[in-house]
Amino acid sequence: MPWNNQGGGPWGSGPRGPWGSGPQSQGPTPPDLEDLLRRSQDKLRSVLPGGGVGGKGVAIAALVGLVLWGASGFFRVQPDELGVVLRFGQHVRTVNPGLNYHLPYPVETVLTPKVTTNNPIHIGMRLVDDMRRGTTTRDVPEESLMLTGDENIVDVDFTVFWRVKATSREGVADFLFNIQNPEGTVKAVAESAMREVIGRSEIQPILTGARQTTEAAVHELMQKTLDQYGAGITIFQVQMQKVDPPSQVIDAFRDVQASRADQERAQNEAQTYANRVVPEARGRVAQIVQAAEAYKEQTVAEAKGQAARFTKVLEEYTKAPQVTRERIYLETIERIFAGTDKIILDSGGAAGGSGVVPYLPLNELTRRPAAQPQAGATR
């Protein structure tokens, strides 16, 4: 610092000197140690009986100091913490939340890490607080750009949630003593695990439906690596926030994805049409086959019936030819005249008569019982 040469010496004018005689700065003046000691002695003389510090006073002061030193070993562990007690820097035990005691400093000390807090670490992105737009995301390409197994580049942003392994007493001690920078270690392991999983996969499944599989693989690989380190850290969850191609080719990749989606939609529509048409065609085929089978059975049955009837008639004709001929004639005439209108003429009637014989149509009366018959109707 340059000297002020306006005075007569190297420390300027006035009563200032090299050891602080006189005002040296505008800050607060440090306390005078001799004055503090003198005031402490005066207070101690006023408390002790006799107004002096003798052997008895020294013993009382030492006893009070010993009690205060012993009481300084009480400590409280919060519900989200665990207490790690160190004896001359060596881990001796782990205590649960609540009021506990350890041997006073410097014999034993205690560390209370938080073991229930989920700590997030963002890889490939950073959250930036903006007064105008709120929290925004800033991309970190040196962390997010990764090479896939089919030699494509993919931009992956993901978040890892971790916490101290509190399932065992040794896990908290491992977290405190085996790693120096927990956040840096978890971040390096997460980025390494994600690059390894992405390097074993192709870009197409990563961009479409393999996100959960990738997260599970990264989670398992990270936990295995941290357990090998003895880090005392549990990976709670891995969330992939963004998986995209590089910004220079993202439009081309989106066109490819749209084309593949159109292809899948067309295939699904064709499969739906086939699933509808093929069963209908099979149903019509089965219907036609069943109708043909029924017609075949009907025709065969009728032919067999007619053949059996002819055989029976032949047998009867052999026994009585004349009677059988008359019976066949009558049955034929009955079948012919059953569906025709009939007029009966009597050729041997009285002279001058019309020769028409009236008869009662019983069959029509049976079919239409509600109709009123006309009196004197003839046919």
mmCIF file of C-alpha atoms in Angstrom:
data_model
loop_
_atom_site.group_PDB
_atom_site.id
_atom_site.type_symbol
_atom_site.label_atom_id
_atom_site.label_comp_id
_atom_site.label_asym_id
_atom_site.label_seq_id
_atom_site.Cartn_x
_atom_site.Cartn_y
_atom_site.Cartn_z
ATOM 1 C CA MET A 1 0.000 0.000 0.000
ATOM 2 C CA PRO A 2 1.614 3.392 -0.958
ATOM 3 C CA TRP A 3 2.532 5.742 1.755
ATOM 4 C CA ASN A 4 0.934 9.159 2.162
ATOM 5 C CA ASN A 5 3.813 11.529 1.382
ATOM 6 C CA GLN A 6 1.973 14.639 2.470
ATOM 7 C CA GLY A 7 3.333 14.385 6.017
ATOM 8 C CA GLY A 8 6.833 14.498 7.389
ATOM 9 C CA GLY A 9 7.388 10.717 7.598
ATOM 10 C CA PRO A 10 6.281 7.409 6.110
ATOM 11 C CA TRP A 11 3.149 7.264 8.308
ATOM 12 C CA GLY A 12 1.988 10.808 7.557
ATOM 13 C CA SER A 13 1.630 13.730 9.906
ATOM 14 C CA GLY A 14 0.185 13.708 13.363
ATOM 15 C CA PRO A 15 0.507 11.199 16.173
ATOM 16 C CA ARG A 16 0.095 8.129 13.880
ATOM 17 C CA GLY A 17 2.690 5.386 14.134
ATOM 18 C CA PRO A 18 3.378 1.928 12.654
ATOM 19 C CA TRP A 19 1.638 0.015 15.530
ATOM 20 C CA GLY A 20 -1.637 1.871 15.516
ATOM 21 C CA SER A 21 -0.907 4.847 17.782
ATOM 22 C CA GLY A 22 -3.613 7.227 16.739
ATOM 23 C CA PRO A 23 -6.557 6.619 14.432
ATOM 24 C CA GLN A 24 -5.641 4.061 11.752
ATOM 25 C CA SER A 25 -9.019 3.324 10.146
ATOM 26 C CA GLN A 26 -12.657 4.237 10.308
ATOM 27 C CA GLY A 27 -13.763 0.708 11.501
ATOM 28 C CA PRO A 28 -14.546 -0.391 15.093
ATOM 29 C CA THR A 29 -11.702 -0.381 17.604
ATOM 30 C CA PRO A 30 -10.710 -3.881 18.824
ATOM 31 C CA PRO A 31 -11.310 -4.550 22.564
ATOM 32 C CA ASP A 32 -8.478 -4.150 25.028
ATOM 33 C CA LEU A 33 -7.536 -7.606 26.403
ATOM 34 C CA GLU A 34 -5.964 -6.221 29.580
ATOM 35 C CA ASP A 35 -9.124 -4.278 30.379
ATOM 36 C CA LEU A 36 -11.275 -7.401 29.844
ATOM 37 C CA LEU A 37 -9.080 -9.490 32.161
ATOM 38 C CA ARG A 38 -9.135 -6.804 34.841
ATOM 39 C CA ARG A 39 -12.946 -6.588 34.710
ATOM 40 C CA SER A 40 -13.272 -10.383 34.924
ATOM 41 C CA GLN A 41 -11.057 -10.492 38.008
ATOM 42 C CA ASP A 42 -13.132 -7.759 39.660
ATOM 43 C CA LYS A 43 -16.373 -9.678 39.021
ATOM 44 C CA LEU A 44 -14.859 -12.908 40.343
ATOM 45 C CA ARG A 45 -13.726 -11.181 43.559
ATOM 46 C CA SER A 46 -17.228 -9.818 44.081
ATOM 47 C CA VAL A 47 -18.774 -13.291 43.726
ATOM 48 C CA LEU A 48 -16.321 -15.293 45.810
ATOM 49 C CA PRO A 49 -16.540 -15.048 49.621
ATOM 50 C CA GLY A 50 -13.857 -12.839 51.184
ATOM 51 C CA GLY A 51 -13.411 -10.774 48.054
ATOM 52 C CA GLY A 52 -10.211 -12.569 47.039
ATOM 53 C CA VAL A 53 -9.201 -15.430 44.855
ATOM 54 C CA GLY A 54 -7.695 -18.081 47.026
ATOM 55 C CA GLY A 55 -7.380 -21.841 46.816
ATOM 56 C CA LYS A 56 -11.038 -22.381 47.696
ATOM 57 C CA GLY A 57 -12.167 -19.918 45.016
ATOM 58 C CA VAL A 58 -10.026 -21.596 42.395
ATOM 59 C CA ALA A 59 -11.545 -24.976 43.339
ATOM 60 C CA ILE A 60 -15.091 -23.595 43.057
ATOM 61 C CA ALA A 61 -14.317 -21.978 39.713
ATOM 62 C CA ALA A 62 -12.801 -25.213 38.446
ATOM 63 C CA LEU A 63 -15.857 -27.182 39.619
ATOM 64 C CA VAL A 64 -18.225 -24.775 37.899
ATOM 65 C CA GLY A 65 -16.163 -24.945 34.713
ATOM 66 C CA LEU A 66 -16.136 -28.753 34.890
ATOM 67 C CA VAL A 67 -19.931 -28.861 35.261
ATOM 68 C CA LEU A 68 -20.405 -26.493 32.326
ATOM 69 C CA TRP A 69 -17.948 -28.497 30.240
ATOM 70 C CA GLY A 70 -19.796 -31.735 31.020
ATOM 71 C CA ALA A 71 -23.179 -30.170 30.243
ATOM 72 C CA SER A 72 -21.925 -29.046 26.840
ATOM 73 C CA GLY A 73 -22.157 -32.683 25.704
ATOM 74 C CA PHE A 74 -25.959 -32.591 25.405
ATOM 75 C CA PHE A 75 -27.208 -32.170 21.831
ATOM 76 C CA ARG A 76 -30.459 -32.528 19.926
ATOM 77 C CA VAL A 77 -30.984 -34.412 16.641
ATOM 78 C CA GLN A 78 -33.886 -33.197 14.506
ATOM 79 C CA PRO A 79 -36.493 -35.640 13.075
ATOM 80 C CA ASP A 80 -35.000 -35.461 9.574
ATOM 81 C CA GLU A 81 -31.430 -36.035 10.811
ATOM 82 C CA LEU A 82 -29.198 -38.713 12.267
ATOM 83 C CA GLY A 83 -26.385 -38.017 14.711
ATOM 84 C CA VAL A 84 -22.905 -39.366 13.955
ATOM 85 C CA VAL A 85 -20.699 -39.246 17.070
ATOM 86 C CA LEU A 86 -16.959 -38.901 16.535
ATOM 87 C CA ARG A 87 -14.342 -39.626 19.226
ATOM 88 C CA PHE A 88 -11.162 -37.802 18.376
ATOM 89 C CA GLY A 89 -12.337 -37.805 14.767
ATOM 90 C CA GLN A 90 -13.229 -41.520 14.612
ATOM 91 C CA HIS A 91 -16.798 -42.701 14.122
ATOM 92 C CA VAL A 92 -17.963 -44.593 17.209
ATOM 93 C CA ARG A 93 -21.764 -44.670 16.989
ATOM 94 C CA THR A 94 -24.901 -43.289 15.309
ATOM 95 C CA VAL A 95 -27.808 -41.926 17.355
ATOM 96 C CA ASN A 96 -31.480 -41.448 16.501
ATOM 97 C CA PRO A 97 -33.439 -38.175 16.521
ATOM 98 C CA GLY A 98 -34.070 -36.683 19.935
ATOM 99 C CA LEU A 99 -32.017 -35.485 22.911
ATOM 100 C CA ASN A 100 -28.658 -37.298 23.177
ATOM 101 C CA TYR A 101 -25.341 -36.968 24.946
ATOM 102 C CA HIS A 102 -21.709 -37.317 23.945
ATOM 103 C CA LEU A 103 -18.484 -36.664 25.786
ATOM 104 C CA PRO A 104 -17.712 -32.930 25.696
ATOM 105 C CA TYR A 105 -15.421 -31.345 23.153
ATOM 106 C CA PRO A 106 -12.648 -32.073 22.271
ATOM 107 C CA VAL A 107 -13.142 -35.725 23.245
ATOM 108 C CA GLU A 108 -16.256 -36.303 21.158
ATOM 109 C CA THR A 109 -18.094 -34.270 18.530
ATOM 110 C CA VAL A 110 -21.274 -34.879 16.557
ATOM 111 C CA LEU A 111 -22.357 -34.417 12.942
ATOM 112 C CA THR A 112 -26.062 -34.271 12.013
ATOM 113 C CA PRO A 113 -26.638 -34.806 8.277
ATOM 114 C CA LYS A 114 -30.173 -34.659 6.871
ATOM 115 C CA VAL A 115 -31.198 -38.151 5.754
ATOM 116 C CA THR A 116 -34.815 -37.704 4.585
ATOM 117 C CA THR A 117 -34.379 -34.857 2.105
ATOM 118 C CA ASN A 118 -34.562 -35.706 -1.612
ATOM 119 C CA ASN A 119 -31.808 -33.725 -3.299
ATOM 120 C CA PRO A 120 -32.300 -33.036 -7.046
ATOM 121 C CA ILE A 121 -29.422 -32.778 -9.503
ATOM 122 C CA HIS A 122 -30.070 -31.575 -13.055
ATOM 123 C CA ILE A 123 -27.858 -32.874 -15.867
ATOM 124 C CA GLY A 124 -27.944 -31.210 -19.256
ATOM 125 C CA MET A 125 -29.884 -28.182 -18.020
ATOM 126 C CA ARG A 126 -29.861 -25.511 -15.340
ATOM 127 C CA LEU A 127 -32.797 -23.795 -13.652
ATOM 128 C CA VAL A 128 -32.375 -20.021 -13.767
ATOM 129 C CA ASP A 129 -34.517 -17.661 -11.672
ATOM 130 C CA ASP A 130 -35.690 -14.683 -13.704
ATOM 131 C CA MET A 131 -37.466 -11.754 -12.049
ATOM 132 C CA ARG A 132 -39.664 -11.207 -15.121
ATOM 133 C CA ARG A 133 -40.331 -14.702 -16.486
ATOM 134 C CA GLY A 134 -39.921 -16.750 -13.337
ATOM 135 C CA THR A 135 -37.896 -19.955 -13.416
ATOM 136 C CA THR A 136 -36.456 -20.746 -16.841
ATOM 137 C CA THR A 137 -34.344 -23.604 -18.146
ATOM 138 C CA ARG A 138 -30.917 -23.128 -19.678
ATOM 139 C CA ASP A 139 -29.515 -25.917 -21.817
ATOM 140 C CA VAL A 140 -25.994 -27.241 -21.162
ATOM 141 C CA PRO A 141 -25.010 -29.031 -24.394
ATOM 142 C CA GLU A 142 -21.661 -30.309 -23.085
ATOM 143 C CA GLU A 143 -23.627 -32.472 -20.639
ATOM 144 C CA SER A 144 -26.733 -33.321 -22.666
ATOM 145 C CA LEU A 145 -25.352 -34.326 -26.095
ATOM 146 C CA MET A 146 -24.739 -38.093 -26.179
ATOM 147 C CA LEU A 147 -23.850 -40.694 -28.837
ATOM 148 C CA THR A 148 -26.210 -43.625 -29.372
ATOM 149 C CA GLY A 149 -25.329 -47.178 -30.351
ATOM 150 C CA ASP A 150 -26.246 -46.562 -34.016
ATOM 151 C CA GLU A 151 -23.918 -43.526 -34.171
ATOM 152 C CA ASN A 152 -26.560 -40.822 -33.833
ATOM 153 C CA ILE A 153 -26.470 -37.830 -31.505
ATOM 154 C CA VAL A 154 -29.308 -37.289 -29.044
ATOM 155 C CA ASP A 155 -29.934 -34.405 -26.639
ATOM 156 C CA VAL A 156 -30.931 -35.783 -23.206
ATOM 157 C CA ASP A 157 -31.876 -33.666 -20.185
ATOM 158 C CA PHE A 158 -32.659 -35.552 -16.991
ATOM 159 C CA THR A 159 -32.936 -35.096 -13.235
ATOM 160 C CA VAL A 160 -31.656 -37.414 -10.486
ATOM 161 C CA PHE A 161 -33.131 -37.406 -6.969
ATOM 162 C CA TRP A 162 -30.843 -38.790 -4.257
ATOM 163 C CA ARG A 163 -30.670 -38.895 -0.472
ATOM 164 C CA VAL A 164 -28.477 -40.257 2.278
ATOM 165 C CA LYS A 165 -28.744 -44.006 2.779
ATOM 166 C CA ALA A 166 -30.350 -44.138 6.226
ATOM 167 C CA THR A 167 -31.357 -47.807 6.086
ATOM 168 C CA SER A 168 -28.138 -48.777 7.877
ATOM 169 C CA ARG A 169 -25.998 -47.010 10.488
ATOM 170 C CA GLU A 170 -22.896 -47.427 8.350
ATOM 171 C CA GLY A 171 -24.533 -45.683 5.387
ATOM 172 C CA VAL A 172 -24.563 -42.272 7.080
ATOM 173 C CA ALA A 173 -20.912 -42.636 8.106
ATOM 174 C CA ASP A 174 -19.984 -43.665 4.547
ATOM 175 C CA PHE A 175 -21.720 -40.563 3.236
ATOM 176 C CA LEU A 176 -19.738 -38.322 5.611
ATOM 177 C CA PHE A 177 -16.289 -39.856 5.276
ATOM 178 C CA ASN A 178 -15.988 -41.791 1.994
ATOM 179 C CA ILE A 179 -16.801 -38.985 -0.450
ATOM 180 C CA GLN A 180 -15.760 -35.360 -0.289
ATOM 181 C CA ASN A 181 -18.243 -33.803 -2.729
ATOM 182 C CA PRO A 182 -21.553 -35.744 -2.743
ATOM 183 C CA GLU A 183 -23.304 -33.600 -5.344
ATOM 184 C CA GLY A 184 -20.355 -33.668 -7.722
ATOM 185 C CA THR A 185 -20.000 -37.425 -7.292
ATOM 186 C CA VAL A 186 -23.680 -38.098 -7.970
ATOM 187 C CA LYS A 187 -23.627 -35.802 -10.999
ATOM 188 C CA ALA A 188 -20.546 -37.475 -12.488
ATOM 189 C CA VAL A 189 -21.971 -40.973 -11.888
ATOM 190 C CA ALA A 190 -25.348 -39.975 -13.365
ATOM 191 C CA GLU A 191 -23.837 -38.535 -16.529
ATOM 192 C CA SER A 192 -21.557 -41.556 -16.948
ATOM 193 C CA ALA A 193 -24.413 -44.038 -16.431
ATOM 194 C CA MET A 194 -26.711 -42.210 -18.868
ATOM 195 C CA ARG A 195 -23.994 -42.111 -21.544
ATOM 196 C CA GLU A 196 -23.369 -45.835 -21.101
ATOM 197 C CA VAL A 197 -27.072 -46.740 -21.392
ATOM 198 C CA ILE A 198 -27.587 -44.415 -24.377
ATOM 199 C CA GLY A 199 -24.478 -45.850 -26.018
ATOM 200 C CA ARG A 200 -25.981 -49.349 -25.881
ATOM 201 C CA SER A 201 -29.318 -48.271 -27.399
ATOM 202 C CA GLU A 202 -30.533 -47.097 -30.781
ATOM 203 C CA ILE A 203 -31.957 -43.642 -31.268
ATOM 204 C CA GLN A 204 -35.435 -44.702 -32.416
ATOM 205 C CA PRO A 205 -36.503 -46.531 -29.205
ATOM 206 C CA ILE A 206 -35.020 -43.738 -27.097
ATOM 207 C CA LEU A 207 -37.116 -41.102 -28.862
ATOM 208 C CA THR A 208 -40.344 -43.136 -28.736
ATOM 209 C CA GLY A 209 -41.226 -45.799 -26.190
ATOM 210 C CA ALA A 210 -38.059 -46.785 -24.323
ATOM 211 C CA ARG A 211 -37.993 -43.892 -21.844
ATOM 212 C CA GLN A 212 -39.047 -45.904 -18.797
ATOM 213 C CA THR A 213 -36.639 -48.710 -19.697
ATOM 214 C CA THR A 214 -33.794 -46.200 -20.004
ATOM 215 C CA GLU A 215 -34.636 -44.579 -16.667
ATOM 216 C CA ALA A 216 -34.699 -47.952 -14.919
ATOM 217 C CA ALA A 217 -31.355 -48.979 -16.459
ATOM 218 C CA VAL A 218 -29.688 -45.695 -15.439
ATOM 219 C CA HIS A 219 -31.143 -45.981 -11.921
ATOM 220 C CA GLU A 220 -29.786 -49.496 -11.475
ATOM 221 C CA LEU A 221 -26.351 -48.666 -12.892
ATOM 222 C CA MET A 222 -25.995 -45.539 -10.727
ATOM 223 C CA GLN A 223 -26.929 -47.371 -7.539
ATOM 224 C CA LYS A 224 -24.506 -50.180 -8.319
ATOM 225 C CA THR A 225 -21.649 -47.736 -8.959
ATOM 226 C CA LEU A 226 -22.309 -45.685 -5.806
ATOM 227 C CA ASP A 227 -22.475 -48.856 -3.711
ATOM 228 C CA GLN A 228 -19.076 -49.866 -5.081
ATOM 229 C CA TYR A 229 -17.741 -46.464 -4.042
ATOM 230 C CA GLY A 230 -19.240 -46.892 -0.565
ATOM 231 C CA ALA A 231 -20.821 -43.460 -0.960
ATOM 232 C CA GLY A 232 -23.738 -44.045 1.417
ATOM 233 C CA ILE A 233 -26.179 -42.566 -1.138
ATOM 234 C CA THR A 234 -29.513 -43.943 -2.322
ATOM 235 C CA ILE A 235 -30.792 -43.000 -5.782
ATOM 236 C CA PHE A 236 -34.483 -42.290 -5.291
ATOM 237 C CA GLN A 237 -35.594 -41.577 -8.871
ATOM 238 C CA VAL A 238 -34.314 -40.794 -12.381
ATOM 239 C CA GLN A 239 -36.532 -38.593 -14.574
ATOM 240 C CA MET A 240 -35.795 -37.905 -18.236
ATOM 241 C CA GLN A 241 -37.024 -34.371 -18.891
ATOM 242 C CA LYS A 242 -36.264 -33.992 -22.605
ATOM 243 C CA VAL A 243 -35.084 -36.441 -25.262
ATOM 244 C CA ASP A 244 -34.647 -34.814 -28.677
ATOM 245 C CA PRO A 245 -32.269 -34.938 -31.623
ATOM 246 C CA PRO A 246 -29.822 -32.041 -31.935
ATOM 247 C CA SER A 247 -31.431 -28.720 -32.774
ATOM 248 C CA GLN A 248 -29.785 -28.665 -36.233
ATOM 249 C CA VAL A 249 -31.667 -31.788 -37.404
ATOM 250 C CA ILE A 250 -34.717 -31.818 -35.144
ATOM 251 C CA ASP A 251 -37.057 -30.740 -37.977
ATOM 252 C CA ALA A 252 -35.937 -33.651 -40.157
ATOM 253 C CA PHE A 253 -36.388 -36.083 -37.282
ATOM 254 C CA ARG A 254 -39.876 -34.757 -36.642
ATOM 255 C CA ASP A 255 -40.759 -35.302 -40.312
ATOM 256 C CA VAL A 256 -39.515 -38.870 -40.052
ATOM 257 C CA GLN A 257 -41.552 -39.408 -36.897
ATOM 258 C CA ALA A 258 -44.667 -38.002 -38.587
ATOM 259 C CA SER A 259 -44.149 -40.298 -41.576
ATOM 260 C CA ARG A 260 -43.764 -43.316 -39.341
ATOM 261 C CA ALA A 261 -46.884 -42.331 -37.435
ATOM 262 C CA ASP A 262 -48.802 -42.088 -40.736
ATOM 263 C CA GLN A 263 -47.459 -45.489 -41.743
ATOM 264 C CA GLU A 264 -48.548 -47.067 -38.484
ATOM 265 C CA ARG A 265 -51.977 -45.420 -38.763
ATOM 266 C CA ALA A 266 -52.440 -46.751 -42.311
ATOM 267 C CA GLN A 267 -51.384 -50.222 -41.220
ATOM 268 C CA ASN A 268 -53.802 -50.123 -38.305
ATOM 269 C CA GLU A 269 -56.660 -49.006 -40.570
ATOM 270 C CA ALA A 270 -55.895 -51.791 -43.059
ATOM 271 C CA GLN A 271 -55.739 -54.337 -40.271
ATOM 272 C CA THR A 272 -59.059 -53.068 -38.908
ATOM 273 C CA TYR A 273 -60.676 -53.394 -42.348
ATOM 274 C CA ALA A 274 -59.277 -56.914 -42.743
ATOM 275 C CA ASN A 275 -60.516 -57.880 -39.290
ATOM 276 C CA ARG A 276 -64.017 -56.711 -40.295
ATOM 277 C CA VAL A 277 -64.204 -58.091 -43.858
ATOM 278 C CA VAL A 278 -62.619 -61.496 -43.355
ATOM 279 C CA PRO A 279 -65.061 -62.643 -40.617
ATOM 280 C CA GLU A 280 -68.004 -61.415 -42.704
ATOM 281 C CA ALA A 281 -66.779 -63.361 -45.740
ATOM 282 C CA ARG A 282 -66.195 -66.436 -43.619
ATOM 283 C CA GLY A 283 -69.720 -66.086 -42.199
ATOM 284 C CA ARG A 284 -71.251 -65.851 -45.693
ATOM 285 C CA VAL A 285 -69.250 -68.881 -46.821
ATOM 286 C CA ALA A 286 -70.440 -70.871 -43.815
ATOM 287 C CA GLN A 287 -74.039 -69.770 -44.486
ATOM 288 C CA ILE A 288 -73.871 -70.860 -48.142
ATOM 289 C CA VAL A 289 -72.288 -74.188 -47.204
ATOM 290 C CA GLN A 290 -74.926 -74.843 -44.565
ATOM 291 C CA ALA A 291 -77.751 -73.937 -47.007
ATOM 292 C CA ALA A 292 -76.292 -76.294 -49.618
ATOM 293 C CA GLU A 293 -75.991 -79.049 -47.036
ATOM 294 C CA ALA A 294 -79.626 -78.486 -46.011
ATOM 295 C CA TYR A 295 -80.827 -78.516 -49.637
ATOM 296 C CA LYS A 296 -78.847 -81.677 -50.259
ATOM 297 C CA GLU A 297 -80.331 -83.410 -47.223
ATOM 298 C CA GLN A 298 -83.841 -82.217 -48.158
ATOM 299 C CA THR A 299 -83.519 -83.416 -51.769
ATOM 300 C CA VAL A 300 -82.094 -86.758 -50.760
ATOM 301 C CA ALA A 301 -84.816 -87.232 -48.137
ATOM 302 C CA GLU A 302 -87.580 -86.355 -50.632
ATOM 303 C CA ALA A 303 -86.129 -88.732 -53.226
ATOM 304 C CA LYS A 304 -85.902 -91.518 -50.671
ATOM 305 C CA GLY A 305 -89.491 -90.777 -49.585
ATOM 306 C CA GLN A 306 -90.783 -90.869 -53.149
ATOM 307 C CA ALA A 307 -88.899 -94.075 -53.849
ATOM 308 C CA ALA A 308 -90.319 -95.668 -50.713
ATOM 309 C CA ARG A 309 -93.817 -94.474 -51.641
ATOM 310 C CA PHE A 310 -93.492 -95.908 -55.152
ATOM 311 C CA THR A 311 -92.300 -99.186 -53.701
ATOM 312 C CA LYS A 312 -95.301 -99.341 -51.371
ATOM 313 C CA VAL A 313 -97.701 -98.478 -54.186
ATOM 314 C CA LEU A 314 -96.112 -101.151 -56.368
ATOM 315 C CA GLU A 315 -96.553 -103.721 -53.641
ATOM 316 C CA GLU A 316 -100.232 -102.798 -53.264
ATOM 317 C CA TYR A 317 -100.710 -102.774 -57.043
ATOM 318 C CA THR A 318 -99.299 -106.267 -57.232
ATOM 319 C CA LYS A 319 -101.840 -107.441 -54.677
ATOM 320 C CA ALA A 320 -104.932 -105.630 -56.135
ATOM 321 C CA PRO A 321 -104.337 -103.900 -59.459
ATOM 322 C CA GLN A 322 -107.905 -102.626 -60.070
ATOM 323 C CA VAL A 323 -108.369 -101.163 -56.618
ATOM 324 C CA THR A 324 -104.991 -99.561 -56.737
ATOM 325 C CA ARG A 325 -105.664 -97.982 -60.129
ATOM 326 C CA GLU A 326 -108.903 -96.471 -58.881
ATOM 327 C CA ARG A 327 -107.232 -95.198 -55.721
ATOM 328 C CA ILE A 328 -104.437 -93.580 -57.715
ATOM 329 C CA TYR A 329 -107.004 -92.001 -60.051
ATOM 330 C CA LEU A 330 -109.052 -90.594 -57.189
ATOM 331 C CA GLU A 331 -106.026 -89.239 -55.371
ATOM 332 C CA THR A 332 -104.812 -87.595 -58.564
ATOM 333 C CA ILE A 333 -108.208 -86.021 -59.276
ATOM 334 C CA GLU A 334 -108.389 -84.823 -55.645
ATOM 335 C CA ARG A 335 -104.941 -83.214 -55.881
ATOM 336 C CA ILE A 336 -105.829 -81.527 -59.188
ATOM 337 C CA PHE A 337 -109.256 -80.201 -58.183
ATOM 338 C CA ALA A 338 -108.177 -79.163 -54.686
ATOM 339 C CA GLY A 339 -107.002 -75.710 -55.800
ATOM 340 C CA THR A 340 -109.536 -74.912 -58.573
ATOM 341 C CA ASP A 341 -113.064 -73.517 -58.747
ATOM 342 C CA LYS A 342 -115.606 -76.261 -59.437
ATOM 343 C CA ILE A 343 -119.087 -76.358 -60.991
ATOM 344 C CA ILE A 344 -121.091 -79.555 -60.763
ATOM 345 C CA LEU A 345 -123.502 -80.364 -63.604
ATOM 346 C CA ASP A 346 -126.137 -83.034 -63.413
ATOM 347 C CA SER A 347 -126.855 -84.348 -66.903
ATOM 348 C CA GLY A 348 -129.688 -86.580 -65.725
ATOM 349 C CA GLY A 349 -131.777 -83.869 -64.122
ATOM 350 C CA ALA A 350 -135.411 -82.952 -64.846
ATOM 351 C CA ALA A 351 -136.356 -81.432 -68.200
ATOM 352 C CA GLY A 352 -136.151 -77.705 -68.260
ATOM 353 C CA GLY A 353 -133.721 -77.546 -65.351
ATOM 354 C CA SER A 354 -130.369 -75.810 -65.432
ATOM 355 C CA GLY A 355 -128.513 -78.979 -64.531
ATOM 356 C CA VAL A 356 -126.334 -77.099 -61.968
ATOM 357 C CA VAL A 357 -126.132 -78.845 -58.643
ATOM 358 C CA PRO A 358 -125.621 -76.462 -55.656
ATOM 359 C CA TYR A 359 -123.220 -77.526 -52.964
ATOM 360 C CA LEU A 360 -121.964 -76.099 -49.630
ATOM 361 C CA PRO A 361 -118.266 -74.892 -49.665
ATOM 362 C CA LEU A 362 -117.262 -76.318 -46.327
ATOM 363 C CA ASN A 363 -113.581 -75.598 -46.819
ATOM 364 C CA GLU A 364 -114.174 -71.849 -47.200
ATOM 365 C CA LEU A 365 -116.386 -71.792 -44.134
ATOM 366 C CA THR A 366 -113.565 -73.417 -42.173
ATOM 367 C CA ARG A 367 -110.952 -70.858 -43.322
ATOM 368 C CA ARG A 368 -113.248 -67.821 -42.773
ATOM 369 C CA PRO A 369 -115.591 -68.535 -39.896
ATOM 370 C CA ALA A 370 -116.479 -64.819 -39.424
ATOM 371 C CA ALA A 371 -117.848 -64.346 -42.951
ATOM 372 C CA GLN A 372 -121.632 -64.427 -43.442
ATOM 373 C CA PRO A 373 -122.678 -67.023 -46.039
ATOM 374 C CA GLN A 374 -124.936 -65.739 -48.810
ATOM 375 C CA ALA A 375 -128.258 -67.486 -49.040
ATOM 376 C CA GLY A 376 -128.865 -69.331 -52.297
ATOM 377 C CA ALA A 377 -125.267 -68.981 -53.518
ATOM 378 C CA THR A 378 -124.481 -71.615 -56.112
ATOM 379 C CA ARG A 379 -121.505 -72.652 -58.070
#
